[in-house]
Structures are given as structure tokens and as C-alpha cells.
XYZ file of C-alpha atoms in Angstrom:
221
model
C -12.489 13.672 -5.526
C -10.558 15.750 -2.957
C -12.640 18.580 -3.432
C -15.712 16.578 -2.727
C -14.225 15.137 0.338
C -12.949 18.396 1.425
C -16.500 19.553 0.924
C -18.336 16.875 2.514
C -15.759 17.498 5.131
C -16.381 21.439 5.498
C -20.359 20.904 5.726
C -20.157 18.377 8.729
C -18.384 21.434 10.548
C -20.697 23.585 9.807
C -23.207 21.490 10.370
C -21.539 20.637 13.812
C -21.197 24.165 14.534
C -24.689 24.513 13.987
C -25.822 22.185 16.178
C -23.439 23.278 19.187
C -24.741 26.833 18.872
C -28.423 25.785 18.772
C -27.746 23.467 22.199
C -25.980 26.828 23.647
C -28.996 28.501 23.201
C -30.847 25.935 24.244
C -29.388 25.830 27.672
C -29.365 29.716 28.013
C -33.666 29.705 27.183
C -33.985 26.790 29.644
C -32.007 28.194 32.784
C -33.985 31.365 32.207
C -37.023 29.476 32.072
C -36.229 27.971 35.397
C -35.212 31.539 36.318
C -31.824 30.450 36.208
C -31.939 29.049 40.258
C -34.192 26.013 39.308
C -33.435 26.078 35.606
C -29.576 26.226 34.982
C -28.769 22.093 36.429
C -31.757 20.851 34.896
C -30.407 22.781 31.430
C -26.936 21.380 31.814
C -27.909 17.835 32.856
C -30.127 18.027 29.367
C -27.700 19.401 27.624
C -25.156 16.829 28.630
C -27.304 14.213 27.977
C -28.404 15.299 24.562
C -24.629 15.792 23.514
C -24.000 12.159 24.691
C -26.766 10.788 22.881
C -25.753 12.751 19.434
C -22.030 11.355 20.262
C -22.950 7.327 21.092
C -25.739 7.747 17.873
C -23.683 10.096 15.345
C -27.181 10.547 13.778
C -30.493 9.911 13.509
C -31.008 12.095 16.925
C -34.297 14.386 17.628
C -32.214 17.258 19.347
C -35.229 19.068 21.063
C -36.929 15.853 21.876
C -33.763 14.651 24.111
C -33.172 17.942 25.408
C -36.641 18.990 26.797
C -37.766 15.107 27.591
C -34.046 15.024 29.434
C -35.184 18.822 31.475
C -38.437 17.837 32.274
C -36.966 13.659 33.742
C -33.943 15.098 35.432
C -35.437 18.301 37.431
C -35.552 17.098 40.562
C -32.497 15.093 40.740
C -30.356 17.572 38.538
C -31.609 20.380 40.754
C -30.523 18.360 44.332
C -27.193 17.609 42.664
C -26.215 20.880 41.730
C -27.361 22.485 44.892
C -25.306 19.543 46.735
C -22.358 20.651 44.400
C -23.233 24.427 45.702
C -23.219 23.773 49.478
C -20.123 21.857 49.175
C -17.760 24.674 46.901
C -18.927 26.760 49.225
C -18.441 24.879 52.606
C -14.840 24.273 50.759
C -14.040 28.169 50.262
C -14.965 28.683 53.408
C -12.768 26.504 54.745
C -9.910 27.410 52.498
C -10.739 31.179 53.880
C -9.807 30.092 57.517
C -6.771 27.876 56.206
C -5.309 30.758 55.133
C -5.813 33.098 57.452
C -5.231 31.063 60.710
C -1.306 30.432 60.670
C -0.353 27.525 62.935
C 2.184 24.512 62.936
C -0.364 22.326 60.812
C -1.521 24.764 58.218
C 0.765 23.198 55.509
C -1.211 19.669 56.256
C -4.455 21.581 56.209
C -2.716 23.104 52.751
C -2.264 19.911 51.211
C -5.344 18.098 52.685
C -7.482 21.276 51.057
C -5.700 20.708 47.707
C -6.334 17.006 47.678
C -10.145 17.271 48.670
C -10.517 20.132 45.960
C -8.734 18.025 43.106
C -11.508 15.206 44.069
C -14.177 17.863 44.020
C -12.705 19.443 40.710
C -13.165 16.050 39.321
C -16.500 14.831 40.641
C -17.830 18.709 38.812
C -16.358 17.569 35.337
C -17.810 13.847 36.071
C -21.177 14.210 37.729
C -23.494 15.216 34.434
C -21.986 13.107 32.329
C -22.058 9.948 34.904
C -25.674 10.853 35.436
C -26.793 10.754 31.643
C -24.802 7.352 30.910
C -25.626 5.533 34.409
C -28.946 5.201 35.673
C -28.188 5.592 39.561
C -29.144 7.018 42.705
C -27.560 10.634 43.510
C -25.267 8.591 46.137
C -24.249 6.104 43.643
C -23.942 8.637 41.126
C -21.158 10.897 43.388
C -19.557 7.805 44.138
C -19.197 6.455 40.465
C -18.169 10.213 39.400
C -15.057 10.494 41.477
C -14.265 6.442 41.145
C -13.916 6.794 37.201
C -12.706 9.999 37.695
C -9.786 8.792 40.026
C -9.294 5.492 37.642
C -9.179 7.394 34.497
C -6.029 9.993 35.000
C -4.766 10.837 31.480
C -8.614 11.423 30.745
C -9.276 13.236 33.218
C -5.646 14.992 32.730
C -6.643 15.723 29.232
C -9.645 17.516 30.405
C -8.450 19.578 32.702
C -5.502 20.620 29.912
C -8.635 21.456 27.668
C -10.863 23.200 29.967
C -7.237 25.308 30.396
C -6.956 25.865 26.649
C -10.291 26.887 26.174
C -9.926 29.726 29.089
C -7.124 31.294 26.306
C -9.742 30.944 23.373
C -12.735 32.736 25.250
C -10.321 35.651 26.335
C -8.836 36.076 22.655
C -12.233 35.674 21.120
C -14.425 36.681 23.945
C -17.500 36.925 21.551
C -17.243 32.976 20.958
C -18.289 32.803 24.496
C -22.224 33.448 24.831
C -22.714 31.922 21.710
C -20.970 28.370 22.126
C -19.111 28.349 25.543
C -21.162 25.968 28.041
C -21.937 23.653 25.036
C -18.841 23.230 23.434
C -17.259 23.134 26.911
C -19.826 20.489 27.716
C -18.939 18.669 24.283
C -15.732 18.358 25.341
C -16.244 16.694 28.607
C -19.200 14.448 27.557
C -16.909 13.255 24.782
C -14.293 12.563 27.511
C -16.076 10.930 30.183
C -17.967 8.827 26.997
C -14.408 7.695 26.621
C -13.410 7.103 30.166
C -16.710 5.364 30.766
C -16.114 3.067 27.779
C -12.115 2.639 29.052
C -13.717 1.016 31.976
C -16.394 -1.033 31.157
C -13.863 -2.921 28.979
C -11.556 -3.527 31.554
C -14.163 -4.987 33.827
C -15.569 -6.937 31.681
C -11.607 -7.836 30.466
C -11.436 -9.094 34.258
C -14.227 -10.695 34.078
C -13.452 -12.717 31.583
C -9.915 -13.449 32.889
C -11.483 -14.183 36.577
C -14.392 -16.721 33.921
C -11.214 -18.465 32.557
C -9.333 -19.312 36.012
C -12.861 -20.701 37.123
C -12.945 -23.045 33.782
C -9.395 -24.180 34.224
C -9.940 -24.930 37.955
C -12.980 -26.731 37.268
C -11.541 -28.609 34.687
């Protein structure tokens, strides 16, 4: 019986494995098809969806249906927020640039302001895909709700960051692991995270909800 558990439990890794791989290469054909400047968000918000949907489903999911129906529906809006994403790293290195090279009585509060806005953007680049697969919003509304449950979910979003840290140590001791499942299991990491985050918080508004229902009963009683 052990053995056959053990088994069972040996080909759902490899059959996990399998799958991550395939979704790596996936995203690599894609962003190439998009020569990589148009293709690589469109890739990665398909990618990210397609890992959610395997992770809410656990089976039963048409991998290359949800990845190329998720490309070809996100395109546009995957490629505007990437590029947003873009402009604003590099509007923020920039300005980190002149922080440090301008010495002057506030540069310490221009320090700590920096480090503060680049926390929120650190966060809003691990929340963005995933809030746009599980939310259907606007691009404004899908920022916003990024670095909300991003902000209201620390240990999460603490645990994700301690990951994404880990993982930096596995690609330099096995550097070959890299091409052939970095972005996706890197991706399957933080889909699986925000999943839970996004789940966290649902129940406690609709815990709130409920507790605001009851004092409205009572009252009304």
C-alpha cells in the first residue's frame, strides 16, 4: 500500500514537472512570437492565467486552450500594463539615480520615501498578473486592487518575497534549471500565493458582511 501511494505520489510530480516545463516553453515560443516587445506580457498574463486555472480546477484543464485563448483576450491590456510597469521602473531608477547622487539635508527622506514607493511597486509587479486573471477589471482598478491586497495580505506577500529570494540560490546552484522552468515555476509560485491572498480576503469581506447583516437584524428587531 505504501509503495502504491508513494508511486501515485512520484507520478503527480512528474507529471507536475511536466506540465511546468511545457508552460515554460510555452511562454518562451509566445514572447518570441510577439518578438518578445509585444509578445513577452501577453505570454506571462497567459501563462498566469493558465496556472491559476490548473490550480482553482486541479484537473480537467485544456492547457493550450487557456493559454493561447488567454494571449490572444489579454494582448492589448497585458501589453499597456506591462509597458505602464516599464515607464514607471524606469521613471523610479531614474529617480533613485539623482537621489543618490545629489547630497543635500533631505536626501535621507528622499531615501526612505524611494524605499517605500519601490516596496509598493515591488508588490503591485508580484500582484498585477495574477489580480488580472482572477478579477475582471479595468487596468485602473486592476493597479489599485494589486497593491490593496498586496498591502492587506503581509505574511503572503512576505512569504513571496522570501521565495522569490530562495529561488535566486536554486537558479545560481543549478543554473541549467533556469531556461527550462524558471518564469513558470516562478509564476507558479506567485499565482498560488496571490490565489491564496485573494481567497484570504474575499472571506473576510464577506465575514464583515455578514457581521455588519447581523447588527442590521438585531437593530431591526
Amino acid at each position: 500500500m505504501a509503495k502504491t501511494v508513494n508511486s501515485n505520489g512520484f507520478y503527480r510530480f512528474l507529471e507536475w514537472l511536466m506540465w511546468i516545463m511545457y508552460l515554460n516553453l510555452l511562454w518562451v515560443m509566445m514572447s518570441l512570437v510577439g518578438l518578445i516587445v509585444l509578445g513577452i506580457f501577453p505570454a506571462t498574463a497567459a501563462l498566469v492565467t493558465t496556472i491559476r486555472e490548473w490550480c482553482v480546477r486541479k484537473d480537467g484543464i485544456a492547457f493550450n486552450k487557456t493559454f493561447f485563448k488567454a494571449y490572444k483576450h489579454t494582448f492589448i491590456q497585458s501589453n499597456i500594463i506591462g509597458y505602464l510597469l516599464t515607464i514607471i521602473g524606469y521613471i523610479l531608477f531614474v529617480d533613485f539615480q539623482w537621489i543618490m547622487q545629489h547630497t543635500s539635508t533631505f536626501q535621507s527622506l528622499f531615501l526612505v520615501l524611494f524605499i517605500v514607493i519601490g516596496i509598493i511597486y515591488t508588490i503591485t509587479i508580484l500582484y498585477i498578473f495574477p489580480t488580472f486573471s482572477h478579477f475582471d477589471l479595468s487596468i485602473r482598478q486592476t493597479f489599485k486592487h494589486a497593491i490593496v491586497l498586496g498591502l492587506f495580505s503581509p505574511l503572503v506577500t512576505i512569504a513571496m518575497f522570501i521565495a522569490l529570494f530562495l529561488l535566486q540560490y536554486i537558479w545560481r546552484f543549478i543554473p541549467g534549471l533556469l531556461p527550462v522552468v524558471g518564469v513558470s515555476f516562478t509564476f507558479y509560485i506567485v499565482t498560488r500565493a496571490a490565489i491564496f491572498a485573494f481567497e484570504s480576503f474575499e472571506n473576510r469581506q464577506q465575514s464583515l458582511l455578514e457581521k455588519k447583516y447581523v447588527k442590521g437584524e438585531k437593530k431591526h428587531a
